[in-house]
Short mmCIF file of C-alpha atoms in Angstrom, two decimals:
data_model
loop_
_atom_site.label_atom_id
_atom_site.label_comp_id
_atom_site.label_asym_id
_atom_site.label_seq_id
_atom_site.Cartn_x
_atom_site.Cartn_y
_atom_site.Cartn_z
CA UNK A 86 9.08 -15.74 -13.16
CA UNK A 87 9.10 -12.66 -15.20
CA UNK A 88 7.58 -9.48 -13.70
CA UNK A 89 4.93 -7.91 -15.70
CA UNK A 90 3.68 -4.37 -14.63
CA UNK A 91 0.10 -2.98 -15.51
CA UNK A 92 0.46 0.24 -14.96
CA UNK A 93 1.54 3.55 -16.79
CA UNK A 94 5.50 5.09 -16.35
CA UNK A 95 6.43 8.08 -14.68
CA UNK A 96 8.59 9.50 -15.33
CA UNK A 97 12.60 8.41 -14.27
CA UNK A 98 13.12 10.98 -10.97
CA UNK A 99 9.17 10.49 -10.20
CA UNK A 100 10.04 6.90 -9.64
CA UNK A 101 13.62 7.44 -8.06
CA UNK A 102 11.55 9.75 -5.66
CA UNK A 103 9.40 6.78 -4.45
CA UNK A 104 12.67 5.38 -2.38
CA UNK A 105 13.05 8.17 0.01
CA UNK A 106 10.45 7.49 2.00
CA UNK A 107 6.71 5.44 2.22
CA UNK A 108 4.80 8.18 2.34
CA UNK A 109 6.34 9.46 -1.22
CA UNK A 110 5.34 6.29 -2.53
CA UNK A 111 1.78 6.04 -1.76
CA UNK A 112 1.24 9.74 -2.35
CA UNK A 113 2.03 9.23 -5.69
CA UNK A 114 -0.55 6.82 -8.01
CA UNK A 115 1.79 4.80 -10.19
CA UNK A 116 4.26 4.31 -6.76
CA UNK A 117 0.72 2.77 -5.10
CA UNK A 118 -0.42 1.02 -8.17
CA UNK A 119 3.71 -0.51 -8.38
CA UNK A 120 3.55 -1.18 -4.63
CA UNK A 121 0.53 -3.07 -4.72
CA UNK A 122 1.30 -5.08 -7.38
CA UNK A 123 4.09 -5.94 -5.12
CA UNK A 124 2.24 -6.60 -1.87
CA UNK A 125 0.11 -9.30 -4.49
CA UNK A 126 2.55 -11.11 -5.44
CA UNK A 127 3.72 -11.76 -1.79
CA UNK A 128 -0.10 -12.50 -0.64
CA UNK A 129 0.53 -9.05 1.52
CA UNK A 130 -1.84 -6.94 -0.32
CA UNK A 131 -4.49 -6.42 2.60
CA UNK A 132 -1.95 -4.35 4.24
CA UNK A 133 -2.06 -1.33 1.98
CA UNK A 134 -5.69 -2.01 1.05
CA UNK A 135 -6.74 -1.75 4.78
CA UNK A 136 -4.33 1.49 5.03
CA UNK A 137 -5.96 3.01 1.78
CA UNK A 138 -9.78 2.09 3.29
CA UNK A 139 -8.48 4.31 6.66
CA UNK A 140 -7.33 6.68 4.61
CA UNK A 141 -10.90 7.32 3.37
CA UNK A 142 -12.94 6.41 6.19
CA UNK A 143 -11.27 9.71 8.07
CA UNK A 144 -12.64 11.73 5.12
CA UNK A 145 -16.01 11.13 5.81
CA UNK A 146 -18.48 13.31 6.93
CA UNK A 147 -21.91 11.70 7.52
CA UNK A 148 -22.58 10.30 10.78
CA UNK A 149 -24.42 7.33 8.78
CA UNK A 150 -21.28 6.66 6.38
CA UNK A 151 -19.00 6.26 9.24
CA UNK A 152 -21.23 3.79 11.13
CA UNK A 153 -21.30 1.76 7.56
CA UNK A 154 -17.90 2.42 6.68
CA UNK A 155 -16.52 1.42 10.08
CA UNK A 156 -18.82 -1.82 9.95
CA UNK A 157 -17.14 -2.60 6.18
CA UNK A 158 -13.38 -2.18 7.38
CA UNK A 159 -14.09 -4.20 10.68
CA UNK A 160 -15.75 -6.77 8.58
CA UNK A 161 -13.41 -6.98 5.79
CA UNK A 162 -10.23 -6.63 8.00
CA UNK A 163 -10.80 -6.73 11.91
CA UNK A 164 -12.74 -9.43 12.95
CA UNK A 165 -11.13 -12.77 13.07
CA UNK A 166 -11.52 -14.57 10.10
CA UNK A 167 -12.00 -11.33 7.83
CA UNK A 168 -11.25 -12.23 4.41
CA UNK A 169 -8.54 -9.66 4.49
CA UNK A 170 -7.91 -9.95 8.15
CA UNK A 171 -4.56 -7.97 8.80
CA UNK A 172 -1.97 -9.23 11.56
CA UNK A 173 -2.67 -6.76 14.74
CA UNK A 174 -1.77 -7.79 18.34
CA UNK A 175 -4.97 -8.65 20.37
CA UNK A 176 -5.21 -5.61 22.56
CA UNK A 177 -5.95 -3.29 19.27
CA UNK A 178 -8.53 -5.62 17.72
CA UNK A 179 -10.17 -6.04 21.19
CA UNK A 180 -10.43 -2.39 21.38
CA UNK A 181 -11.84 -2.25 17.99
CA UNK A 182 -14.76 -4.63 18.68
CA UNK A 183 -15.71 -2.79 21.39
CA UNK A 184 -16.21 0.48 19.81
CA UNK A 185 -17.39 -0.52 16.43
CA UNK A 186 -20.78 -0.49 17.98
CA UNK A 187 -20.23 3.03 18.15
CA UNK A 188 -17.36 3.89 15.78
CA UNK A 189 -15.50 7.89 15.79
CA UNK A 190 -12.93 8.51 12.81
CA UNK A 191 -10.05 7.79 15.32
CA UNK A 192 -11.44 4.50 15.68
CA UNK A 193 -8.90 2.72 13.43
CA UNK A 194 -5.87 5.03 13.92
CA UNK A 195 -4.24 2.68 16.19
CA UNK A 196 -4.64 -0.55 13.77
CA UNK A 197 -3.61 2.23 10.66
CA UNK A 198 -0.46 2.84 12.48
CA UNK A 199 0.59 -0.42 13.16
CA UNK A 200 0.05 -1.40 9.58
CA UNK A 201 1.69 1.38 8.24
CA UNK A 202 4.80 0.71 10.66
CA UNK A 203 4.65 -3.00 9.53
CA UNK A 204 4.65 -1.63 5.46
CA UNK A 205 7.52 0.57 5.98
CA UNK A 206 10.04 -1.71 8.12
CA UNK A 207 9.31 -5.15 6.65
CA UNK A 208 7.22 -4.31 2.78
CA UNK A 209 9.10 -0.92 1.55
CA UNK A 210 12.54 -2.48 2.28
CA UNK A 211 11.44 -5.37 0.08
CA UNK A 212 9.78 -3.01 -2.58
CA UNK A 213 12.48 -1.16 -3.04
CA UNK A 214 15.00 -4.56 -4.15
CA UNK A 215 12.27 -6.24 -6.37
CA UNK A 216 12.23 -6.71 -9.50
CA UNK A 217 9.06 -4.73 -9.68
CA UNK A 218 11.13 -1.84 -8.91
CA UNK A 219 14.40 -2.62 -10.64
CA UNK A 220 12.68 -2.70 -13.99
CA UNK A 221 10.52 0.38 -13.39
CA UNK A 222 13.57 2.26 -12.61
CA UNK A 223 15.79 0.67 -15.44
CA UNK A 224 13.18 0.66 -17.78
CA UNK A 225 13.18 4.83 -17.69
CA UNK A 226 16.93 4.55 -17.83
CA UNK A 227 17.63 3.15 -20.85
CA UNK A 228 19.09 5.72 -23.39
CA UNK A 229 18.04 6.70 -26.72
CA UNK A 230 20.91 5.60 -28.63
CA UNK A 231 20.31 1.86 -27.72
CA UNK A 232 17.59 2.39 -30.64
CA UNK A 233 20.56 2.37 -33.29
CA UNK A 234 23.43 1.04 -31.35
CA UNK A 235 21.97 -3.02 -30.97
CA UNK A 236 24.42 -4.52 -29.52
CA UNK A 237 24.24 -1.82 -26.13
#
């Protein structure tokens, strides 16, 4: 099935840059907007979403927002049957449920790190030899010339 990205090119070393490491990936937009396109199309996606709703959750400042926000994430990813429920051993989520009633910003930074450990030993591997990737890469490769030399 042909692989059909959505999302603007960086440019060639920008995109080389996304294989040393995870955290160069999602720090840059088009490396998050290629990964996730990845994680779709292997049904994976709530991974990074869950990491990315973390992310934000720690930024907040208003004692109101983090009750909601903490309520949202547990909803949407915690609690069995969440519609994005990530795969966590049962001693995290259990510790989860019992302090969503009063949530802190560390209150996910267990579940976060699992996640992100799953993403970089099992997802980025796999990232990095689609065909997602591939084309990004070779799509910035291709030379100039090609344009009057047809048969390259």
């Amino acid at each position: 099935m042909p692989v059909k990205c959505c999302f603007y090119r960086s440019p060639t070393a920008e995109t080389m840059t996304w294989s040393e490491n995870m955290d160069t990936l999602l720090a840059n937009q088009a490396g998050l907007d290629a990964f996730r396109i990845f994680l779709k199309s292997e049904f994976s996606e709530e991974n990074v979403e869950f990491w990315l709703a973390c992310e934000d959750f720690k930024k907040t400042k208003n004692a109101d927002k983090i009750a909601s926000k903490a309520k949202m994430i547990y909803s949407e990813f915690i609690e069995a049957d969440a519609p994005k429920e990530i795969n966590i051993d049962f001693s995290t989520r259990d510790l989860i449920s019992k302090n969503i009633a009063e949530p802190t910003l560390k209150c996910f930074d267990e579940a976060q790190k699992l996640i992100y450990c799953l993403m970089a030993k099992d997802s980025f591997p796999r990232f990095l030899k689609s065909e997602i990737y591939k084309k990004l890469v070779n799509s910035q490769q291709v030379p100039n010339h090609k344009k009057w030399l047809p048969f390259l």
